[in-house]
CSV table of N, CA and C in Angstrom, one decimal:
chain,number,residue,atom,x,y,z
W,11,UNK,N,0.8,-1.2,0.0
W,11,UNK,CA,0.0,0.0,0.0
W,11,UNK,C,0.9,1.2,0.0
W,12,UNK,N,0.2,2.2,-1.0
W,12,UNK,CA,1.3,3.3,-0.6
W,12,UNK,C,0.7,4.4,0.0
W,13,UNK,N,1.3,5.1,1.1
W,13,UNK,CA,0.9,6.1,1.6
W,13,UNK,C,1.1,7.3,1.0
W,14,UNK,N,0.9,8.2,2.1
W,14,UNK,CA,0.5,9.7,1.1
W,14,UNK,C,1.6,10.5,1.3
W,15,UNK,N,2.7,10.0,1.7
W,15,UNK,CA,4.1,10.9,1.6
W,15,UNK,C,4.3,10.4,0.1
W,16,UNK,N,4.4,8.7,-0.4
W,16,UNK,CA,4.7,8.7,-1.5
W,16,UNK,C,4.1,8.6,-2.1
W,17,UNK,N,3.0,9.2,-2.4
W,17,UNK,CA,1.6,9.6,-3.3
W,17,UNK,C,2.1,11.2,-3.7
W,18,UNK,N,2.4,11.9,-2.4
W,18,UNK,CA,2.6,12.9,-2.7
W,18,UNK,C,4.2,13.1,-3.7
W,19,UNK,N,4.7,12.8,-3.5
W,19,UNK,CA,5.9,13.0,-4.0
W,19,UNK,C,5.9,12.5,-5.6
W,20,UNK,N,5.2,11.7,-5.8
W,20,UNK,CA,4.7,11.0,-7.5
W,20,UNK,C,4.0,12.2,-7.8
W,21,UNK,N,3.2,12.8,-7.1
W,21,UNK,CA,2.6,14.0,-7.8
W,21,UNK,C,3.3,15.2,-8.0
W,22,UNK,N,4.6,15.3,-7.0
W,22,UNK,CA,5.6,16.3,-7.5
W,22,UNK,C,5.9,16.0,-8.6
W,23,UNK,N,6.5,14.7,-8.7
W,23,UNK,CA,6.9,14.3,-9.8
W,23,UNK,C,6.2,14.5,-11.2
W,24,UNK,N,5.3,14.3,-11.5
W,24,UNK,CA,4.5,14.3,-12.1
W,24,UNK,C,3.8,15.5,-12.7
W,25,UNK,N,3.8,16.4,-12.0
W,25,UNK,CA,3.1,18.2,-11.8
W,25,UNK,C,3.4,19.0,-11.5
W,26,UNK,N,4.8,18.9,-10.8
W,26,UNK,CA,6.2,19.5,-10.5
W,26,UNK,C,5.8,19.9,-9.0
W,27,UNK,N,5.2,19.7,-8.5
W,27,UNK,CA,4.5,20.0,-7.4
W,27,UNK,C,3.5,19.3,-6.8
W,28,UNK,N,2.7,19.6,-5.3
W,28,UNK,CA,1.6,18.7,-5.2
W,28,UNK,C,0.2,19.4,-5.3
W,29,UNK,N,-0.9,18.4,-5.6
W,29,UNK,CA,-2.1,19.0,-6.3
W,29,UNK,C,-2.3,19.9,-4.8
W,30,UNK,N,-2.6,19.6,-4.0
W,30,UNK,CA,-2.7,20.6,-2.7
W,30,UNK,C,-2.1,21.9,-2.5
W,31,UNK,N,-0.8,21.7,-2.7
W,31,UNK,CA,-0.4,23.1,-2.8
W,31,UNK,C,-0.9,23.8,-3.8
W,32,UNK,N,-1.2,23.5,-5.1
W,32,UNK,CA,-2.1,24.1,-6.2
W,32,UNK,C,-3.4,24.6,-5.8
W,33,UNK,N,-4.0,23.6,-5.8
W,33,UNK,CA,-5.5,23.8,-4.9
W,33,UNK,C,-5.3,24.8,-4.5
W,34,UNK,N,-4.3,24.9,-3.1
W,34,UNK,CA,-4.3,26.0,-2.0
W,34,UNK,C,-4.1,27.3,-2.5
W,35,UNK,N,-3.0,27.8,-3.6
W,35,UNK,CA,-2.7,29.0,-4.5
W,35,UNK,C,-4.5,29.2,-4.8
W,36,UNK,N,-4.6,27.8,-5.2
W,36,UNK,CA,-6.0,28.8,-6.2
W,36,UNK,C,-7.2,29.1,-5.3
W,37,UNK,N,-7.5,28.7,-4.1
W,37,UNK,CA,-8.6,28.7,-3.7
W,37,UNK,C,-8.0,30.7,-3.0
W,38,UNK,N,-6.5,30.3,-2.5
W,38,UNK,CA,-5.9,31.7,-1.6
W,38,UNK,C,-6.4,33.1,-3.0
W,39,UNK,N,-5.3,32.9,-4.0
W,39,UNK,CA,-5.5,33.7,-4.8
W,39,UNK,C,-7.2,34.1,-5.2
W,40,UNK,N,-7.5,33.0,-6.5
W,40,UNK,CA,-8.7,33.6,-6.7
W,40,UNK,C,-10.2,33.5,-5.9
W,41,UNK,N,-10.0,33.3,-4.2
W,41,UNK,CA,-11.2,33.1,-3.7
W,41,UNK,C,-12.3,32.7,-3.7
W,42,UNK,N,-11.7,31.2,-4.4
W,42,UNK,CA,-12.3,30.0,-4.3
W,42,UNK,C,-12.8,29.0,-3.5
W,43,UNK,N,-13.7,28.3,-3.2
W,43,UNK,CA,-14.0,27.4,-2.0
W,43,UNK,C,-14.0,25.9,-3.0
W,44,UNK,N,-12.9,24.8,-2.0
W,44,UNK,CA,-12.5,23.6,-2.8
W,44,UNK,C,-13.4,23.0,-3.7
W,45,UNK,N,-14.6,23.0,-3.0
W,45,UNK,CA,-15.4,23.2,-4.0
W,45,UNK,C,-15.9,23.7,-5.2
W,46,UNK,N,-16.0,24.7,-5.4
W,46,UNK,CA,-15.5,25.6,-6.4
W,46,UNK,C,-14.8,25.3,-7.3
W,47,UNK,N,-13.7,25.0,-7.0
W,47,UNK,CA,-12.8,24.3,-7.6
W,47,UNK,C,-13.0,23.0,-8.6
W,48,UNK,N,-13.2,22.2,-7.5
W,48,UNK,CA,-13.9,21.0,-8.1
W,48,UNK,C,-15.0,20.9,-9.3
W,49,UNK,N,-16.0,21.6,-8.7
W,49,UNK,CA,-16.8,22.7,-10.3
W,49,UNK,C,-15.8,22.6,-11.5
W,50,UNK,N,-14.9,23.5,-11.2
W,50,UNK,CA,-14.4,24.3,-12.0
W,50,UNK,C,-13.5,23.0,-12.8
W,51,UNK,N,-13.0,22.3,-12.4
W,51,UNK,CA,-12.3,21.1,-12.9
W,51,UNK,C,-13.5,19.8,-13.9
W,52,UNK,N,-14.2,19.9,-13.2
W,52,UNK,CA,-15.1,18.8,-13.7
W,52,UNK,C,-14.8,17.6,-13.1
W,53,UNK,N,-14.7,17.6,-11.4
W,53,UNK,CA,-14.6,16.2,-10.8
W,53,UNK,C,-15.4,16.5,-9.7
W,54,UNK,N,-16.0,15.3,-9.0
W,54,UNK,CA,-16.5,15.7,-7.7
W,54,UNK,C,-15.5,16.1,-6.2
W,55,UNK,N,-16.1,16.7,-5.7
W,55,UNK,CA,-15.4,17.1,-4.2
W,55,UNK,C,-14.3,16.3,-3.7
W,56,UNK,N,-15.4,14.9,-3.5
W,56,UNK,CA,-14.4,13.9,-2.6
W,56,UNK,C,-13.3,13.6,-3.7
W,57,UNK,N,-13.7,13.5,-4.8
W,57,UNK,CA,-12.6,13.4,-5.7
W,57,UNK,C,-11.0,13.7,-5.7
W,58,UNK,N,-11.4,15.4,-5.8
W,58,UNK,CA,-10.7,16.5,-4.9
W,58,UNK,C,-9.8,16.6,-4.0
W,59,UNK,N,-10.9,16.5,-3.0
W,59,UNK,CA,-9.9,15.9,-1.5
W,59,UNK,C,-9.1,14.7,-1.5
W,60,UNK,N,-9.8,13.5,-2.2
W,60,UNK,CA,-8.4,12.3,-2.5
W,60,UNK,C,-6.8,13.1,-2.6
W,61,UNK,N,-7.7,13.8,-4.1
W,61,UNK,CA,-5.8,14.1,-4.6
W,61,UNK,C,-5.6,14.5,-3.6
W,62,UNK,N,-6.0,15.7,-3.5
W,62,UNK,CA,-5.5,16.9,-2.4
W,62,UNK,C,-4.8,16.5,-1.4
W,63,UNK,N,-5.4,15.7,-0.8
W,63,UNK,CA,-4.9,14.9,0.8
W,63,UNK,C,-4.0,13.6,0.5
W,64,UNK,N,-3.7,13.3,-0.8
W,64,UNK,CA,-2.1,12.1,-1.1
W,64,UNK,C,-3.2,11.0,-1.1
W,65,UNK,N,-4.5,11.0,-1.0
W,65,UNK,CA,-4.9,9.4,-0.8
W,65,UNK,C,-5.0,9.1,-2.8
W,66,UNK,N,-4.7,9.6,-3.9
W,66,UNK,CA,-4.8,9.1,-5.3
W,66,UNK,C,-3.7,10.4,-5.5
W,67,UNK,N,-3.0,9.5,-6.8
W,67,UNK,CA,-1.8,10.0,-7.1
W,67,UNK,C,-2.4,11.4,-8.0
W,68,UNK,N,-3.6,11.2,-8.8
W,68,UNK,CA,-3.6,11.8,-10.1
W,68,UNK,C,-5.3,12.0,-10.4
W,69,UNK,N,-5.7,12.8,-11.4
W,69,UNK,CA,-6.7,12.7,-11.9
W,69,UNK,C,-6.8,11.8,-12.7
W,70,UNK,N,-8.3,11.2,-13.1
W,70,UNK,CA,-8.5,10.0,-13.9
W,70,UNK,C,-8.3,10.8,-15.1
W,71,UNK,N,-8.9,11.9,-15.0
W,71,UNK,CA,-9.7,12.5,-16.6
W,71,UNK,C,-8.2,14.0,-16.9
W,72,UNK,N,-7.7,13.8,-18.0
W,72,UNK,CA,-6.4,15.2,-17.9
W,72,UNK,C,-7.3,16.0,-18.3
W,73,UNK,N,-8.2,16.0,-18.9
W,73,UNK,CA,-8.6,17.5,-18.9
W,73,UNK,C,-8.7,18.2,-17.8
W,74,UNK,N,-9.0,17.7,-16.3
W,74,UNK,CA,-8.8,18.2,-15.1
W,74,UNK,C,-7.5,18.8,-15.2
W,75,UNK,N,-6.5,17.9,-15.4
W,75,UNK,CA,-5.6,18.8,-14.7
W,75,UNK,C,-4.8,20.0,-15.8
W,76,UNK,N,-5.3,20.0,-16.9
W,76,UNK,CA,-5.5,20.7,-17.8
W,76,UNK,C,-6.0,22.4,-17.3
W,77,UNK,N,-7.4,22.2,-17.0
W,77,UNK,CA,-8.1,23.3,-16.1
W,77,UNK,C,-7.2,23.8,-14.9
W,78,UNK,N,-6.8,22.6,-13.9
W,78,UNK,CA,-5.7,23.2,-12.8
W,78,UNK,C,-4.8,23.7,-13.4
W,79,UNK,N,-4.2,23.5,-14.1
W,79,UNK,CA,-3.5,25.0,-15.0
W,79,UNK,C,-3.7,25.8,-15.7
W,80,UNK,N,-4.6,25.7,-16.0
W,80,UNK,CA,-5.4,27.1,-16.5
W,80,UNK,C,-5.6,27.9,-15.2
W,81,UNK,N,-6.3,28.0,-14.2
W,81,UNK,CA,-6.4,28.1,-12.9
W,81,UNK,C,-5.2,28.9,-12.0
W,82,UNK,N,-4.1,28.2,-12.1
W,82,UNK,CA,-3.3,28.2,-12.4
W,82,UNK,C,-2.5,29.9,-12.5
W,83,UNK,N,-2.9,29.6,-14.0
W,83,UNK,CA,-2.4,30.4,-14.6
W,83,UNK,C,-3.4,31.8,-14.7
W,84,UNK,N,-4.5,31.8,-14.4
W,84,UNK,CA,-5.1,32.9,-14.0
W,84,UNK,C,-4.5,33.4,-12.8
W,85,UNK,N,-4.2,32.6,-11.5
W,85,UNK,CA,-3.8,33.1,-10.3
W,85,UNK,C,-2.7,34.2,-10.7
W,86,UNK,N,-2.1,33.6,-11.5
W,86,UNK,CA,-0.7,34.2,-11.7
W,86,UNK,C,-0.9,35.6,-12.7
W,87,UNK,N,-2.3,35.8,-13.2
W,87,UNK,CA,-2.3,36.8,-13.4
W,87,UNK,C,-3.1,37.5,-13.0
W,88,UNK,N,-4.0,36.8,-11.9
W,88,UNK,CA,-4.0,38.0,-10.6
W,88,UNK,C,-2.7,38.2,-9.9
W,89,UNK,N,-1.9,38.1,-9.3
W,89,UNK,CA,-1.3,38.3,-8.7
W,89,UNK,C,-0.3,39.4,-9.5
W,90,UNK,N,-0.5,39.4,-11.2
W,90,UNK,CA,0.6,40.4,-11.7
W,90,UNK,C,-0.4,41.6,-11.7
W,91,UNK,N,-2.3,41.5,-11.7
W,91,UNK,CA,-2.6,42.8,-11.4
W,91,UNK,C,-4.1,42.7,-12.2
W,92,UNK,N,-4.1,41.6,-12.8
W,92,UNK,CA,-5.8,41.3,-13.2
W,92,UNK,C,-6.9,41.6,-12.3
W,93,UNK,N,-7.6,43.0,-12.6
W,93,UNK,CA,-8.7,42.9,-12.0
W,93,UNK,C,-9.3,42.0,-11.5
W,94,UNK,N,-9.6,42.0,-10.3
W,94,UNK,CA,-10.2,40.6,-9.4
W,94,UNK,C,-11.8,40.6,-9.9
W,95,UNK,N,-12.6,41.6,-10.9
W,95,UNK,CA,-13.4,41.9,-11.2
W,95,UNK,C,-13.6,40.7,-11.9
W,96,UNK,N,-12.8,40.5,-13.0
W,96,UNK,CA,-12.8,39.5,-14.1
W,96,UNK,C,-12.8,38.3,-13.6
W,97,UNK,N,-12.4,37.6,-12.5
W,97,UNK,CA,-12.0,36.6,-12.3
W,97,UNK,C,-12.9,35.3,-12.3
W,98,UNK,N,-14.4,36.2,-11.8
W,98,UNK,CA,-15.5,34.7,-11.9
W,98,UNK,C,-15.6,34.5,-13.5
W,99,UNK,N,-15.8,35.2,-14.3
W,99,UNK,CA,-16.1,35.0,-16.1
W,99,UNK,C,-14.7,34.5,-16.7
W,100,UNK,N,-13.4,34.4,-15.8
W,100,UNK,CA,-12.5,33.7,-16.5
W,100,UNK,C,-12.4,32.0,-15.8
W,101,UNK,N,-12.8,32.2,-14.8
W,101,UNK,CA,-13.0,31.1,-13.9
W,101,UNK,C,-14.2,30.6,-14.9
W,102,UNK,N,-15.1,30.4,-15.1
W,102,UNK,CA,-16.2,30.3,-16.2
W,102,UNK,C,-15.6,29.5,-17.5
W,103,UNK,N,-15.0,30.2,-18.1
W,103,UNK,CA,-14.1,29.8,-19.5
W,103,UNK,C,-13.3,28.9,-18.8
W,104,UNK,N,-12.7,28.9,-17.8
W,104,UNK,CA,-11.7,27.3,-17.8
W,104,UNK,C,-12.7,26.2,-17.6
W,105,UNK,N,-14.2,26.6,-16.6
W,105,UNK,CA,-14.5,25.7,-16.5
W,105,UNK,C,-15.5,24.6,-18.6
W,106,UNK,N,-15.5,25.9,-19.0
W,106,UNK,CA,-15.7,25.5,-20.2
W,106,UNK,C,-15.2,24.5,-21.3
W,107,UNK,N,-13.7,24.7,-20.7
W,107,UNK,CA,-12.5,24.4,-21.7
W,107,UNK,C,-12.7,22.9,-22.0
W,108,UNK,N,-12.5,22.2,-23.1
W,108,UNK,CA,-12.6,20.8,-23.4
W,108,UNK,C,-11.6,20.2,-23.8
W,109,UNK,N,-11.6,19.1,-24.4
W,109,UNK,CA,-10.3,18.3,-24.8
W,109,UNK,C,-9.5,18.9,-25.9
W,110,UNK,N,-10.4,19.4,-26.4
W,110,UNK,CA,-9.6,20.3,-27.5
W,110,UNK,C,-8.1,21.3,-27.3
W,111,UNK,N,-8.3,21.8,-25.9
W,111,UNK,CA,-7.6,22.4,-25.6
W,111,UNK,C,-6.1,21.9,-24.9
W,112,UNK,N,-6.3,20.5,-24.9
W,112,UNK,CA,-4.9,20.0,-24.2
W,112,UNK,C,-4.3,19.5,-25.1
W,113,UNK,N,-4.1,19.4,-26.4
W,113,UNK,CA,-2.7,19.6,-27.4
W,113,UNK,C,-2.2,21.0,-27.7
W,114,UNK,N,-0.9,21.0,-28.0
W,114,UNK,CA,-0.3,22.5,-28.4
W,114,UNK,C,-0.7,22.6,-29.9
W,115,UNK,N,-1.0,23.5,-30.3
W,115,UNK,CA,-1.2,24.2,-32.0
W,115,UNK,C,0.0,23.5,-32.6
W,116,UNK,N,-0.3,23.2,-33.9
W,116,UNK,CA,0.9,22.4,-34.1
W,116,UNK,C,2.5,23.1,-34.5
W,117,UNK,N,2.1,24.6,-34.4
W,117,UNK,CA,3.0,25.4,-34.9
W,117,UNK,C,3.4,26.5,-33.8
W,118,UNK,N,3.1,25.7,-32.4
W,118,UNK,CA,3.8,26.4,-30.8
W,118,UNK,C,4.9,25.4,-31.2
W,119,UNK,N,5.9,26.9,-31.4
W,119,UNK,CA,7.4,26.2,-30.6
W,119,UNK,C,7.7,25.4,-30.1
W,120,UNK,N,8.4,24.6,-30.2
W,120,UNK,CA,9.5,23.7,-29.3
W,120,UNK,C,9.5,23.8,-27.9
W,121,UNK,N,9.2,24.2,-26.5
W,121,UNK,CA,9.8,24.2,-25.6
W,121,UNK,C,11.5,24.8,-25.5
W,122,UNK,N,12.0,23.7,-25.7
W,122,UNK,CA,13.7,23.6,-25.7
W,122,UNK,C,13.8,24.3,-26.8
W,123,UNK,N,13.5,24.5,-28.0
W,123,UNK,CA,14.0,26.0,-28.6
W,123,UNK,C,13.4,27.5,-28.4
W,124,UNK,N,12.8,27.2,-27.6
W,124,UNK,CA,12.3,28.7,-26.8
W,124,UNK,C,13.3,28.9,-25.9
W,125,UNK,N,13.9,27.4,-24.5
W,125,UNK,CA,14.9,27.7,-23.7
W,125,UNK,C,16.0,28.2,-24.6
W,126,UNK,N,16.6,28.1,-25.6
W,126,UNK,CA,17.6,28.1,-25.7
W,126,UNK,C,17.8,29.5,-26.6
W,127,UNK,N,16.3,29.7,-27.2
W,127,UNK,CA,16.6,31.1,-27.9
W,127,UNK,C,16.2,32.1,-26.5
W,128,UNK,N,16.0,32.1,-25.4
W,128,UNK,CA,15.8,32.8,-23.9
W,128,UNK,C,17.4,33.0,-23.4
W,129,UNK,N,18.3,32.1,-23.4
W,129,UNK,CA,19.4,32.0,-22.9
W,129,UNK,C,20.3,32.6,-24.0
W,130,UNK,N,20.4,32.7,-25.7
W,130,UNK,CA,21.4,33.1,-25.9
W,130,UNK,C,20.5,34.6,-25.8
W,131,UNK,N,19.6,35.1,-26.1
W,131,UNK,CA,18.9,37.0,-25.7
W,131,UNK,C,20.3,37.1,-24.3
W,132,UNK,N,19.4,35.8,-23.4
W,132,UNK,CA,20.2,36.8,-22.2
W,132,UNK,C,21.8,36.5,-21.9
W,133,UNK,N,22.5,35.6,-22.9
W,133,UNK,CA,23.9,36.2,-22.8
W,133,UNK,C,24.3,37.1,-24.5
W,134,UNK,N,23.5,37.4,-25.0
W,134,UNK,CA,24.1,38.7,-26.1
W,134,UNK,C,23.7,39.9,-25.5
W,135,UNK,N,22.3,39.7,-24.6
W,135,UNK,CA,22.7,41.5,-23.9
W,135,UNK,C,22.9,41.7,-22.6
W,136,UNK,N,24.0,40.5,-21.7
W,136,UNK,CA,24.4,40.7,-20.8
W,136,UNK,C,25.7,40.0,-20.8
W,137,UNK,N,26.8,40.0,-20.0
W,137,UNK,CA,27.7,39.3,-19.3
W,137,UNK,C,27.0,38.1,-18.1
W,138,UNK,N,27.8,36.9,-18.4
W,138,UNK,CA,28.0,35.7,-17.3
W,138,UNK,C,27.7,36.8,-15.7
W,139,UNK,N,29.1,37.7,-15.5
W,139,UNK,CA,28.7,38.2,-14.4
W,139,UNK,C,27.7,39.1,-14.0
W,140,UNK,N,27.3,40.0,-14.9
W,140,UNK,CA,26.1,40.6,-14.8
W,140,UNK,C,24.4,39.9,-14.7
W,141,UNK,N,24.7,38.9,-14.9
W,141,UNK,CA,23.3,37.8,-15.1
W,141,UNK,C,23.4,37.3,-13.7
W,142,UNK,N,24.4,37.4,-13.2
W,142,UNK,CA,24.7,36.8,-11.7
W,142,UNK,C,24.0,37.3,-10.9
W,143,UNK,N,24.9,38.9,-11.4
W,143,UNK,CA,24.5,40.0,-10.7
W,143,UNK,C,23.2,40.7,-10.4
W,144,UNK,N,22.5,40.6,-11.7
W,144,UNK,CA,20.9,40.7,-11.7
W,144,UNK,C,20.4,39.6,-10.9
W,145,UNK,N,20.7,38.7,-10.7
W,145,UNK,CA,19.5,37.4,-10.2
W,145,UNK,C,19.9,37.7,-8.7
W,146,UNK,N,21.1,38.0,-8.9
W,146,UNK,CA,21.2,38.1,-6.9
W,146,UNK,C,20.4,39.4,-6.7
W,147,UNK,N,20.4,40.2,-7.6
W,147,UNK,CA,19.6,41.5,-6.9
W,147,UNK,C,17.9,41.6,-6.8
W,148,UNK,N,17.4,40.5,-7.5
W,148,UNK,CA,16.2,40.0,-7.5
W,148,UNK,C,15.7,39.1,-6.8
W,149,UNK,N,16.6,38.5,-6.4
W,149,UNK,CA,16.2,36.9,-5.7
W,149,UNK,C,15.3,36.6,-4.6
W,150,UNK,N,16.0,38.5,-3.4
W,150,UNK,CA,14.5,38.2,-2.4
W,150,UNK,C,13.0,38.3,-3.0
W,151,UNK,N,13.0,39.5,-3.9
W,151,UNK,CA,11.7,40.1,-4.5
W,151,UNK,C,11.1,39.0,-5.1
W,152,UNK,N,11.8,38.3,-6.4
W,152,UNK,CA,11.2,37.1,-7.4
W,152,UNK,C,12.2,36.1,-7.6
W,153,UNK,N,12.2,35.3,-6.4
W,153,UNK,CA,13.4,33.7,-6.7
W,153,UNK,C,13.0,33.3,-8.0
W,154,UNK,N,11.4,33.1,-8.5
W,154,UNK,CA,11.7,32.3,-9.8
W,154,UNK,C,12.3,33.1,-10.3
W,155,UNK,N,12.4,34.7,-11.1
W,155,UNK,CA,13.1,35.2,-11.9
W,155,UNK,C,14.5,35.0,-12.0
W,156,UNK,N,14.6,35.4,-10.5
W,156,UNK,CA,16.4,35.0,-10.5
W,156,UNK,C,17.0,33.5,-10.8
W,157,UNK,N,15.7,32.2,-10.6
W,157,UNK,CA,16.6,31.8,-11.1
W,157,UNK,C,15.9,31.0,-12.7
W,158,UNK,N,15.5,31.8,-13.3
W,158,UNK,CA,15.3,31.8,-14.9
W,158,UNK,C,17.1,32.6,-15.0
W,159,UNK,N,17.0,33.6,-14.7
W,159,UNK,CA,18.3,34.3,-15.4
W,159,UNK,C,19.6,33.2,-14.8
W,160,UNK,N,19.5,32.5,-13.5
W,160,UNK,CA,20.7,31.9,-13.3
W,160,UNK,C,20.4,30.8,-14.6
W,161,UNK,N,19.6,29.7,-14.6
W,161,UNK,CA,19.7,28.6,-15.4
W,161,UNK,C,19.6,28.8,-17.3
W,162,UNK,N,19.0,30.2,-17.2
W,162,UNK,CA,19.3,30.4,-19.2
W,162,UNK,C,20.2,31.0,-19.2
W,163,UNK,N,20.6,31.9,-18.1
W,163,UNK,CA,21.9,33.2,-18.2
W,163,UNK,C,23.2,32.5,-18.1
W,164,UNK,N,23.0,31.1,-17.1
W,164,UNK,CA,24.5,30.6,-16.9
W,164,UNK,C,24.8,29.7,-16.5
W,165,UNK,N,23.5,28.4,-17.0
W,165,UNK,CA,23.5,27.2,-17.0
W,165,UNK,C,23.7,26.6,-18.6
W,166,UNK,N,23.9,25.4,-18.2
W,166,UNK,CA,24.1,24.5,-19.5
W,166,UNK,C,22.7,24.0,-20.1
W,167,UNK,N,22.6,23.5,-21.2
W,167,UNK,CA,21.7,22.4,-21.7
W,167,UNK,C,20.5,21.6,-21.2
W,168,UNK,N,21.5,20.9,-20.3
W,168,UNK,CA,20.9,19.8,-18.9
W,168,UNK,C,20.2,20.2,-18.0
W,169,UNK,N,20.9,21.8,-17.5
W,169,UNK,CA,19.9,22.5,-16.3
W,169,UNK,C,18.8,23.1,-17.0
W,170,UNK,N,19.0,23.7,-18.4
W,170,UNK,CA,17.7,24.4,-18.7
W,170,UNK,C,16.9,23.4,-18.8
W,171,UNK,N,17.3,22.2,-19.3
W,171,UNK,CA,16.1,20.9,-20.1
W,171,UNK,C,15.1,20.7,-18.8
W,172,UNK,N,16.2,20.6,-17.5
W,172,UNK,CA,15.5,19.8,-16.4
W,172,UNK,C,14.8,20.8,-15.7
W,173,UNK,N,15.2,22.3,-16.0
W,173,UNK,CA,14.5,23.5,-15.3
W,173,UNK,C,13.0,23.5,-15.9
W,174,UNK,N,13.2,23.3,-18.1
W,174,UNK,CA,11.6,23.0,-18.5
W,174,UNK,C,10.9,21.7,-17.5
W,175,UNK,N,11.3,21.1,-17.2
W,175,UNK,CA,10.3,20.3,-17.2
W,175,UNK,C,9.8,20.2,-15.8
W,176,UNK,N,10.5,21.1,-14.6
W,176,UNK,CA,9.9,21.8,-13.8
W,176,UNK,C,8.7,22.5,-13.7
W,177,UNK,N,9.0,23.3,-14.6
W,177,UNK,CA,8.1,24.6,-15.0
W,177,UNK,C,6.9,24.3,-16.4
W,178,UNK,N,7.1,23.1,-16.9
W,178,UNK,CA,6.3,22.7,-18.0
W,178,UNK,C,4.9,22.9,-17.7
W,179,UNK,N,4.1,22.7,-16.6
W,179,UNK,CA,3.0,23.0,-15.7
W,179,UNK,C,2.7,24.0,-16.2
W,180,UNK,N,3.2,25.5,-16.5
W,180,UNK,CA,3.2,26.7,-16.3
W,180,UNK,C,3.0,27.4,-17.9
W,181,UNK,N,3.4,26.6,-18.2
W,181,UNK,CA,3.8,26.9,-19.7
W,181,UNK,C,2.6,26.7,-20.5
């Protein structure tokens, strides 16, 4: 039997993170009740709570977790300054969203040729040490930023590859 430390940890794996701490961003941010949520996903509650609480690794259905990133990704633009006005009518549209929407257009970029056209930008208009120098001066305010500029500004290949697929979620 596995428990919910190593339930939880397959879901890092898997989502780059655990569905709970997600959950918790979205319900904090856009002022959601788990419920709500669960709506908004197209699963039921207890469903929900499974993940949420390590007792099931994953959603049965990806379009769920499709929506948790969409979700997601609204939070994150509340938090850059999206009227909170808008937030139920965009919460709405994810809950709308269908299977259609979880392949990429066949003409989105590469991933890894996006990392790597990111990294040479930021060493043609900066120096190794100035890229340092920026991420340390950022780091308390925005760690991810600082370390996007450490891993494209002054990482190899390997760190960006394994940095995407951290952040693939997001993307």
């Amino acid at each position: 039997m596995t428990g919910p430390r190593t339930t939880l940890e397959e879901q890092a794996r898997l989502y780059g993170g655990t569905v709970g701490d997600s959950v918790r961003r979205v319900t904090t941010v856009l002022r959601l009740s788990q419920a709500g949520v669960a709506r908004t996903l197209g699963v039921s509650a207890p469903m929900l709570s499974q993940v949420v609480n390590g007792h099931r690794v994953k959603f049965g259905n990806p379009l769920a977790v499709q929506r948790l990133r969409s979700l997601l990704a609204l939070a994150d633009e509340v938090e850059r300054g999206l009227p909170f006005e808008e937030v139920a009518a965009r919460v709405e549209l994810v809950a709308r969203e269908d299977s259609t929407t979880l392949s990429r257009p066949e003409d989105a970029p590469d991933p890894a040729v996006v990392a790597g056209a990111v990294a040479g930008l930021l060493r043609a208009v900066a120096s190794g040490r100035q890229l340092a120098a920026a991420a340390d001066a950022v780091a308390a305010q925005a760690p991810d930023l600082a370390e996007v500029l450490r891993v494209y500004g002054l990482g190899g290949p390997d760190e960006q590859r394994a940095h995407l697929e951290r952040v693939a979620h997001l993307l």
